[in-house]
Tab-separated table of C-alpha atoms and ligand atoms in Angstrom:
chain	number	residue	atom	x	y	z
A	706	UNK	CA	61.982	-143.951	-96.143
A	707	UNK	CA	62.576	-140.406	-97.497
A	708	UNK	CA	65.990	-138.799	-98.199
A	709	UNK	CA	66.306	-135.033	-97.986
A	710	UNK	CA	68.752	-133.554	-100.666
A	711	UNK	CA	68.396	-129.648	-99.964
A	712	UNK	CA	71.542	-129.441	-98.706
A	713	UNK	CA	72.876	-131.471	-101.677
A	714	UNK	CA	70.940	-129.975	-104.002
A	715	UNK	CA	72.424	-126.528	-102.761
A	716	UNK	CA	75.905	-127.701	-102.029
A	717	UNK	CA	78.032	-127.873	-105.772
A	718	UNK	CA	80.016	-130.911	-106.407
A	719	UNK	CA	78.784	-132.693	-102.694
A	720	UNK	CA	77.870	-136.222	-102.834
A	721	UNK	CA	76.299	-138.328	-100.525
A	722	UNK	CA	76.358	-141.967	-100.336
A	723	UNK	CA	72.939	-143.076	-98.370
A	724	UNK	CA	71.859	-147.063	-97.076
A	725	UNK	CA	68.333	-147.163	-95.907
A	726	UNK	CA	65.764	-149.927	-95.740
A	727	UNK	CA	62.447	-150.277	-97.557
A	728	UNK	CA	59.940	-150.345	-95.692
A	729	UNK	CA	56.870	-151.728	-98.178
A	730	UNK	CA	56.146	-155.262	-97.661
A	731	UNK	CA	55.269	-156.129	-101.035
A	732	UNK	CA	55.372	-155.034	-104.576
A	733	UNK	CA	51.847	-153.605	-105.360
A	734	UNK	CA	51.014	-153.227	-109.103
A	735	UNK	CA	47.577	-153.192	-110.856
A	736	UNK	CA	45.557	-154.454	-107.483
A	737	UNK	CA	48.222	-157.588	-106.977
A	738	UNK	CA	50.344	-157.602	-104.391
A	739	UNK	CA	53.552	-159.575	-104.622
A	740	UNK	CA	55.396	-160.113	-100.638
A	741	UNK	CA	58.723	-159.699	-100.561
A	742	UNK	CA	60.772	-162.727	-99.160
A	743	UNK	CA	63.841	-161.238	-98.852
A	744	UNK	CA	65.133	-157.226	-98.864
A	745	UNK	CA	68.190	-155.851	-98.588
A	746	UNK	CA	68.770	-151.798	-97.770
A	747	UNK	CA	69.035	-149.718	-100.593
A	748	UNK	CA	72.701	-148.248	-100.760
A	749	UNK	CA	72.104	-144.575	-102.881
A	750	UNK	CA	74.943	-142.589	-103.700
A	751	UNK	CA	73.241	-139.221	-104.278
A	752	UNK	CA	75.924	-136.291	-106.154
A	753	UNK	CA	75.575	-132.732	-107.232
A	754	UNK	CA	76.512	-132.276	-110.795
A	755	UNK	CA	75.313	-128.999	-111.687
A	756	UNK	CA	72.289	-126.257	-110.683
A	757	UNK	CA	70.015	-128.409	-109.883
A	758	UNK	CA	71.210	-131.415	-111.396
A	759	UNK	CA	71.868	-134.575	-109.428
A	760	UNK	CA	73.270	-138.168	-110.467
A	761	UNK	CA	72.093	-141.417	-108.591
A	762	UNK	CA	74.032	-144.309	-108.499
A	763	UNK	CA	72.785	-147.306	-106.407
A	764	UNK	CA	72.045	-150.494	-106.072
A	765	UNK	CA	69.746	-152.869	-103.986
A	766	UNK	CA	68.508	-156.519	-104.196
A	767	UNK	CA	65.631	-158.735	-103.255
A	768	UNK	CA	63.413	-161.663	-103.822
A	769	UNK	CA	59.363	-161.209	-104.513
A	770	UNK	CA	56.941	-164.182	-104.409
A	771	UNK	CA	54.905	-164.515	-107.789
A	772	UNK	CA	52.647	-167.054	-108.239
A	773	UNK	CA	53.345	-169.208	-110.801
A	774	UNK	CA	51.790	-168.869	-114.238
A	775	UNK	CA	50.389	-172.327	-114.101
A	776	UNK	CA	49.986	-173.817	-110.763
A	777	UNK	CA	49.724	-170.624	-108.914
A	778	UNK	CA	52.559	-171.944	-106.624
A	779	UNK	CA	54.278	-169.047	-105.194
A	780	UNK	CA	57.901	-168.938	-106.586
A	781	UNK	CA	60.795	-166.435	-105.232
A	782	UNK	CA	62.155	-164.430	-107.586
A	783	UNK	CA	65.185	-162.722	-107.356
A	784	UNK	CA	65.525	-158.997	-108.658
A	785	UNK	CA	68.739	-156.872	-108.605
A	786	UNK	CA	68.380	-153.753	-109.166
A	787	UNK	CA	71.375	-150.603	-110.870
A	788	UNK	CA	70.611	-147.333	-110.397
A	789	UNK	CA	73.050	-144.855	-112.715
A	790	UNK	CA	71.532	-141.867	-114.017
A	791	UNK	CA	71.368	-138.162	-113.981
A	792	UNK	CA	68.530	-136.144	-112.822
A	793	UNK	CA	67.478	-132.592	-114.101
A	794	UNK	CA	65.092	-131.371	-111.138
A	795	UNK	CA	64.786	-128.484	-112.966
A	796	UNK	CA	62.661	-129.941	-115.608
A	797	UNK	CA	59.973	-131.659	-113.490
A	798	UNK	CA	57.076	-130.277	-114.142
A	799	UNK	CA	58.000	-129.075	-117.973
A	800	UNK	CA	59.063	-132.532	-118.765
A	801	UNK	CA	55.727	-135.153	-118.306
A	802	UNK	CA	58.088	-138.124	-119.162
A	803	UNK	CA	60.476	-137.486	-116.342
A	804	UNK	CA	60.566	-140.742	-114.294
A	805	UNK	CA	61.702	-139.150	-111.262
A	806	UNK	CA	58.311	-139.073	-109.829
A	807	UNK	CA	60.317	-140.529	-106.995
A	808	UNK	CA	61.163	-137.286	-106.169
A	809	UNK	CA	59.038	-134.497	-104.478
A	810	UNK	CA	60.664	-131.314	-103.538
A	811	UNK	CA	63.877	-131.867	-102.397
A	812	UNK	CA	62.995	-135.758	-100.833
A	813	UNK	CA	63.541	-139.174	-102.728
A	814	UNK	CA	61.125	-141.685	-101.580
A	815	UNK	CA	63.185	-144.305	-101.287
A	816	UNK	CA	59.777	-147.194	-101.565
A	817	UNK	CA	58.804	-145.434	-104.640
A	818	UNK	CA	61.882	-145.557	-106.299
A	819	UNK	CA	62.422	-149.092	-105.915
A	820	UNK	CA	58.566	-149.867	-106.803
A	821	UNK	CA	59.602	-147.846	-109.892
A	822	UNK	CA	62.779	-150.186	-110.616
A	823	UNK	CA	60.725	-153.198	-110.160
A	824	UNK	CA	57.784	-152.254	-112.324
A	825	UNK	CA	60.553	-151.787	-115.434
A	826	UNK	CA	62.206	-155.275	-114.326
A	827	UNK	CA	58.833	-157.180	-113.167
A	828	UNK	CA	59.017	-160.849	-114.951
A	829	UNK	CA	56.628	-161.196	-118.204
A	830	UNK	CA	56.472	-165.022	-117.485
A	831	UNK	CA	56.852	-167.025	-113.712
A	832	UNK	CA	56.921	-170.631	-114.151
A	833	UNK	CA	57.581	-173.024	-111.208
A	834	UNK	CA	59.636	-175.254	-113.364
A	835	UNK	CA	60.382	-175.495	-117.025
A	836	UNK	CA	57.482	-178.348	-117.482
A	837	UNK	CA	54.916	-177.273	-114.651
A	838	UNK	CA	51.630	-179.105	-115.252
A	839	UNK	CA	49.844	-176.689	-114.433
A	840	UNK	CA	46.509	-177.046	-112.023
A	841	UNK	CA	43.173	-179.448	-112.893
A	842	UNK	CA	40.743	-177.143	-114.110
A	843	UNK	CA	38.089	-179.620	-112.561
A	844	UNK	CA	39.336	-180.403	-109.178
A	845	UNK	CA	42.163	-177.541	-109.012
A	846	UNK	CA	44.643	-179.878	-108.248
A	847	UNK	CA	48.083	-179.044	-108.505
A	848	UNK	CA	49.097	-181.095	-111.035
A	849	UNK	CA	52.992	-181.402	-110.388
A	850	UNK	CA	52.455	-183.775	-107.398
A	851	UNK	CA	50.550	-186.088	-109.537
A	852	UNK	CA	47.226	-186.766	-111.409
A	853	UNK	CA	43.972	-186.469	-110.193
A	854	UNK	CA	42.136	-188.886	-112.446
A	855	UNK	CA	39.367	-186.195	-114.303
A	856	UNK	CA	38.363	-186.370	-117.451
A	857	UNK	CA	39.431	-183.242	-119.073
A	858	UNK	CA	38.768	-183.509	-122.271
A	859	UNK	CA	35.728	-181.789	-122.271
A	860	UNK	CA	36.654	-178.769	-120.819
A	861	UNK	CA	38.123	-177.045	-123.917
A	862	UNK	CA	35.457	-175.782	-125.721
A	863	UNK	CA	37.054	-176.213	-129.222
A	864	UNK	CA	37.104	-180.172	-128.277
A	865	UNK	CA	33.687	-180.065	-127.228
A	866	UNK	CA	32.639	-179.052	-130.786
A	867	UNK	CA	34.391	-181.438	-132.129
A	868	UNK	CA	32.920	-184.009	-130.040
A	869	UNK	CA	29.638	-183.058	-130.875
A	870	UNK	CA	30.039	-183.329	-134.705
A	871	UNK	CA	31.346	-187.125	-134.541
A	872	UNK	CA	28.367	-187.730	-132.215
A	873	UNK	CA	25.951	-186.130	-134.701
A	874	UNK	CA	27.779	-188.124	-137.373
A	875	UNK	CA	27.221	-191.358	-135.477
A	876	UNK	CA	23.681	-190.462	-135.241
A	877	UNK	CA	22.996	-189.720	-138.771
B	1265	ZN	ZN1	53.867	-174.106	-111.593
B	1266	ZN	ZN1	41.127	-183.000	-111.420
C-alpha cells in the first residue's frame, strides 16, 4: 500500500492518522524469504510539524516463520513494531543516511516501511526450544523426536584426526 501526504505535507500543523494492510507475504532479506503467519494493519499517524517536516507515529504487529537454527523447524516469531520519529523530507537526497527510503515523493510505501522495521528487529538467533538437538547430519533426522541410531562421531573433522593418530599409534 502507498499513502499520499501532499496534502499533508502542504497543510501546516494537519495530521492524519492512517490503518492500512500489508500486502507482502513474507519478509524477504538477502535471497530468504520468511512467510508471515500472522499480520495485522499498520495504524500510521502521519503529522505536519514544520516546512516539510513530518512526524510518524505508528505501530503494527505480526508473526514471521524462521526456521530454526538447528532443526530447521519453522518457528513463529512474534515482532511488534513502534514507529516515533520525525522526518526532514527536505534533506533526502543531501542526507545518504536518511532511512526514509520508505518514502518517494510525497508517498510512504507502507511494505517498505515495515520491511525496514523488521530488518532493524530481525532475530540474531531462532531456536525451536532452549535444548533443540538439532538435525543428524547423516540421515537429517530431526533429532528432537528421537535418535536415529548413526554413528556420528566421525563426522567432525577435528575427531577424525584424532582418530587417526590413536590408530597410527596402535599400529606403530
Ligand atoms: Zn530446533
Ligand atoms: Zn542419523
Amino acid at each position: 500500500m502507498s499513502i499520499n501526504i501532499s496534502e499533508l505535507i502542504s497543510t501546516p500543523f494537519k495530521e492524519e492518522t492512517f490503518e492500512v494492510p500489508i500486502d507482502m507475504e513474507a519478509y524477504e532479506s538477502m535471497g530468504d524469504k520468511f512467510p508471515f503467519r500472522k499480520k495485522e494493519n499498520l495504524v500510521l499517524t502521519v503529522s505536519n510539524i514544520g516546512t516539510r517536516k513530518i512526524h510518524l507515529k505508528g505501530h503494527w504487529q505480526g508473526e514471521l516463520g524462521i526456521p530454526c537454527d538447528r532443526c530447521l523447524e519453522e518457528v513463529a516469531v512474534p515482532l511488534a513494531v513502534e514507529i516515533d520519529e520525525d522526518i526532514d523530507l527536505s534533506s533526502e537526497d543531501s542526507d545518504e543516511d536518511a532511512d526514509n527510503s520508505y518514502i518517494e515523493e510525497s508517498n510512504i510505501d507502507t511494505d517498505a516501511l515495515i520491511n525496514h522495521e523488521i530488518l532493524i528487529r530481525f532475530p540474531m538467533k531462532t531456536l525451536c526450544r532452549k535444548n533443540c538437538k538439532g538435525i543428524c547430519l547423516k540421515c537429517g533426522k530431526n533429532l528432537n523426536l528421537g535418535e536415529c541410531g548413526c554413528d556420528r562421531t566421525s563426522l567432525d573433522p577435528r575427531m577424525a584426526a584424532i582418530q587417526d593418530i590413536f590408530k597410527n599409534f596402535k599400529e606403530v
